[in-house]
Amino acid sequence: MMRIGELASATNTSVRLLRYYEERQLIVSTREPNGYRTYDDRFVDRVLQIRGLLDAGLPTRIIKQILPCLDKPRVIHFADATPDMIALLTHERDRMEERALNMMKNRDAIASYLDEVIDIANEGSTATPQPLPA
C-alpha cells in the first residue's frame, strides 16, 4: 500500500491528477483512520495505462469502460458497447496505430543518424553527416 504522494512519485503524476482519476472512478483508494488516501501497488501500472490512453487521445469516459479489459483476468462489459462507442474505439485504435508507425519510423531515422554520427566520430573525420532519406 502507498499514499497518494508515493503513487504520484512512482508514476510521475501530480497528486491533483490522481485525485481527478479517483473522482472519475479510474482508480480507487482506501482511507486510513487519519483520512489519508492509500492505494494498492497495482495502481502504479493502472495510472501509467491511464496516462498512455489519455496521451493517445481517449476521453476518460471511454477509458473507464475499457480499463477492465486491461486487467487479468479480463472482465468485459458489453452493456455500454453502442455503435457510436464501437466506431469511436475503432477510430482511436486506427489513430494509435498510425502514431505508433510514425514513432517507429522516427526512431529508425534517429538511430540511423546516430549510427552515422558515431561512425564519423570514431573515424575522426570532420565530414558532415549526410541527410537521411525521407
mmCIF file of C-alpha atoms in Angstrom:
data_model
loop_
_atom_site.group_PDB
_atom_site.id
_atom_site.type_symbol
_atom_site.label_atom_id
_atom_site.label_comp_id
_atom_site.label_asym_id
_atom_site.label_seq_id
_atom_site.Cartn_x
_atom_site.Cartn_y
_atom_site.Cartn_z
ATOM 1 C CA MET A 1 0.000 0.000 0.000
ATOM 2 C CA MET A 2 1.169 3.518 -0.710
ATOM 3 C CA ARG A 3 -0.021 7.021 -0.009
ATOM 4 C CA ILE A 4 -1.054 9.396 -2.761
ATOM 5 C CA GLY A 5 2.312 11.198 -2.744
ATOM 6 C CA GLU A 6 4.142 7.908 -3.189
ATOM 7 C CA LEU A 7 1.878 6.926 -6.084
ATOM 8 C CA ALA A 8 2.442 10.351 -7.620
ATOM 9 C CA SER A 9 6.216 9.896 -7.384
ATOM 10 C CA ALA A 10 6.123 6.327 -8.690
ATOM 11 C CA THR A 11 4.133 7.372 -11.771
ATOM 12 C CA ASN A 12 5.478 10.916 -12.271
ATOM 13 C CA THR A 13 1.892 12.141 -11.987
ATOM 14 C CA SER A 14 0.663 15.060 -9.932
ATOM 15 C CA VAL A 15 -1.363 14.449 -6.784
ATOM 16 C CA ARG A 16 -4.059 16.674 -8.253
ATOM 17 C CA LEU A 17 -4.287 14.479 -11.346
ATOM 18 C CA LEU A 18 -4.500 11.322 -9.214
ATOM 19 C CA ARG A 19 -7.408 12.878 -7.323
ATOM 20 C CA TYR A 20 -9.060 13.613 -10.668
ATOM 21 C CA TYR A 21 -8.590 9.979 -11.742
ATOM 22 C CA GLU A 22 -10.220 8.913 -8.496
ATOM 23 C CA GLU A 23 -13.075 11.372 -8.996
ATOM 24 C CA ARG A 24 -13.624 9.877 -12.477
ATOM 25 C CA GLN A 25 -13.529 6.373 -10.887
ATOM 26 C CA LEU A 26 -10.448 5.318 -12.846
ATOM 27 C CA ILE A 27 -8.596 4.426 -9.639
ATOM 28 C CA VAL A 28 -9.838 3.708 -6.119
ATOM 29 C CA SER A 29 -8.250 4.494 -2.782
ATOM 30 C CA THR A 30 -8.985 3.371 0.709
ATOM 31 C CA ARG A 31 -8.989 5.817 3.583
ATOM 32 C CA GLU A 32 -6.921 5.305 6.678
ATOM 33 C CA PRO A 33 -8.411 6.340 10.037
ATOM 34 C CA ASN A 34 -6.456 9.613 9.787
ATOM 35 C CA GLY A 35 -8.131 10.358 6.431
ATOM 36 C CA TYR A 36 -5.077 9.698 4.239
ATOM 37 C CA ARG A 37 -5.693 8.009 0.918
ATOM 38 C CA THR A 38 -3.834 4.747 0.342
ATOM 39 C CA TYR A 39 -3.526 2.847 -2.912
ATOM 40 C CA ASP A 40 -2.689 -0.718 -3.750
ATOM 41 C CA ASP A 41 0.661 -1.148 -5.520
ATOM 42 C CA ARG A 42 -1.138 -2.363 -8.661
ATOM 43 C CA PHE A 43 -2.283 1.207 -9.279
ATOM 44 C CA VAL A 44 1.208 2.153 -10.447
ATOM 45 C CA ASP A 45 0.595 0.197 -13.653
ATOM 46 C CA ARG A 46 -3.018 1.369 -13.808
ATOM 47 C CA VAL A 47 -2.046 5.056 -13.644
ATOM 48 C CA LEU A 48 0.587 4.541 -16.349
ATOM 49 C CA GLN A 49 -2.041 2.840 -18.535
ATOM 50 C CA ILE A 50 -4.479 5.699 -17.951
ATOM 51 C CA ARG A 51 -1.841 8.289 -18.861
ATOM 52 C CA GLY A 52 -0.973 6.387 -22.023
ATOM 53 C CA LEU A 53 -4.611 6.200 -23.070
ATOM 54 C CA LEU A 54 -5.124 9.894 -22.338
ATOM 55 C CA ASP A 55 -1.974 10.734 -24.324
ATOM 56 C CA ALA A 56 -3.439 8.707 -27.194
ATOM 57 C CA GLY A 57 -6.483 10.996 -27.129
ATOM 58 C CA LEU A 58 -9.095 8.826 -25.431
ATOM 59 C CA PRO A 59 -11.543 10.621 -23.127
ATOM 60 C CA THR A 60 -11.834 9.454 -19.517
ATOM 61 C CA ARG A 61 -15.382 8.165 -20.037
ATOM 62 C CA ILE A 62 -14.093 5.683 -22.654
ATOM 63 C CA ILE A 63 -11.009 4.832 -20.587
ATOM 64 C CA LYS A 64 -13.274 3.937 -17.679
ATOM 65 C CA GLN A 65 -15.127 1.475 -19.904
ATOM 66 C CA ILE A 66 -12.048 -0.217 -21.339
ATOM 67 C CA LEU A 67 -9.912 -0.388 -18.176
ATOM 68 C CA PRO A 68 -11.392 -3.768 -17.164
ATOM 69 C CA CYS A 69 -10.089 -5.144 -20.473
ATOM 70 C CA LEU A 70 -6.558 -4.301 -19.355
ATOM 71 C CA ASP A 71 -6.825 -6.341 -16.154
ATOM 72 C CA LYS A 72 -6.003 -10.004 -15.824
ATOM 73 C CA PRO A 73 -8.332 -11.855 -15.905
ATOM 74 C CA ARG A 74 -10.248 -9.656 -18.280
ATOM 75 C CA VAL A 75 -13.736 -8.524 -17.394
ATOM 76 C CA ILE A 76 -15.551 -7.059 -20.375
ATOM 77 C CA HIS A 77 -18.901 -5.308 -20.061
ATOM 78 C CA PHE A 78 -20.891 -5.195 -23.284
ATOM 79 C CA ALA A 79 -23.882 -3.255 -21.965
ATOM 80 C CA ASP A 80 -22.317 0.091 -22.921
ATOM 81 C CA ALA A 81 -20.992 -1.033 -26.320
ATOM 82 C CA THR A 82 -23.166 1.166 -28.524
ATOM 83 C CA PRO A 83 -22.469 1.510 -32.265
ATOM 84 C CA ASP A 84 -21.116 5.010 -31.585
ATOM 85 C CA MET A 85 -18.716 3.710 -28.962
ATOM 86 C CA ILE A 86 -17.536 0.912 -31.252
ATOM 87 C CA ALA A 87 -16.956 3.443 -34.041
ATOM 88 C CA LEU A 88 -15.059 5.733 -31.665
ATOM 89 C CA LEU A 89 -12.862 2.919 -30.382
ATOM 90 C CA THR A 90 -12.184 1.725 -33.925
ATOM 91 C CA HIS A 91 -11.183 5.248 -34.943
ATOM 92 C CA GLU A 92 -8.960 5.685 -31.873
ATOM 93 C CA ARG A 93 -7.316 2.293 -32.409
ATOM 94 C CA ASP A 94 -6.537 3.197 -36.023
ATOM 95 C CA ARG A 95 -5.201 6.601 -34.966
ATOM 96 C CA MET A 96 -2.959 4.978 -32.336
ATOM 97 C CA GLU A 97 -1.678 2.515 -34.924
ATOM 98 C CA GLU A 98 -0.779 5.379 -37.265
ATOM 99 C CA ARG A 99 1.003 7.241 -34.468
ATOM 100 C CA ALA A 100 2.887 4.084 -33.479
ATOM 101 C CA LEU A 101 4.052 3.557 -37.059
ATOM 102 C CA ASN A 102 5.202 7.171 -37.288
ATOM 103 C CA MET A 103 7.045 6.861 -33.989
ATOM 104 C CA MET A 104 8.835 3.726 -35.196
ATOM 105 C CA LYS A 105 9.776 5.489 -38.432
ATOM 106 C CA ASN A 106 11.159 8.451 -36.455
ATOM 107 C CA ARG A 107 13.015 6.113 -34.094
ATOM 108 C CA ASP A 108 14.623 4.362 -37.064
ATOM 109 C CA ALA A 109 15.624 7.707 -38.616
ATOM 110 C CA ILE A 110 17.213 8.859 -35.341
ATOM 111 C CA ALA A 111 19.003 5.521 -34.957
ATOM 112 C CA SER A 112 20.401 5.778 -38.494
ATOM 113 C CA TYR A 113 21.549 9.341 -37.909
ATOM 114 C CA LEU A 114 23.112 8.398 -34.584
ATOM 115 C CA ASP A 115 24.945 5.451 -36.191
ATOM 116 C CA GLU A 116 26.297 7.805 -38.858
ATOM 117 C CA VAL A 117 27.436 10.387 -36.305
ATOM 118 C CA ILE A 118 29.133 7.725 -34.197
ATOM 119 C CA ASP A 119 30.885 6.243 -37.243
ATOM 120 C CA ILE A 120 32.182 9.674 -38.245
ATOM 121 C CA ALA A 121 33.287 10.433 -34.680
ATOM 122 C CA ASN A 122 35.098 7.087 -34.478
ATOM 123 C CA GLU A 123 36.893 7.739 -37.774
ATOM 124 C CA GLY A 124 37.987 11.146 -36.513
ATOM 125 C CA SER A 125 36.614 12.668 -39.683
ATOM 126 C CA THR A 126 35.309 16.197 -39.915
ATOM 127 C CA ALA A 127 32.883 15.254 -42.652
ATOM 128 C CA THR A 128 29.332 16.497 -42.304
ATOM 129 C CA PRO A 129 26.696 13.779 -41.801
ATOM 130 C CA GLN A 130 24.554 13.243 -44.883
ATOM 131 C CA PRO A 131 20.810 13.926 -44.801
ATOM 132 C CA LEU A 132 18.646 10.905 -44.163
ATOM 133 C CA PRO A 133 16.312 9.636 -46.881
ATOM 134 C CA ALA A 134 12.714 10.676 -46.284
#
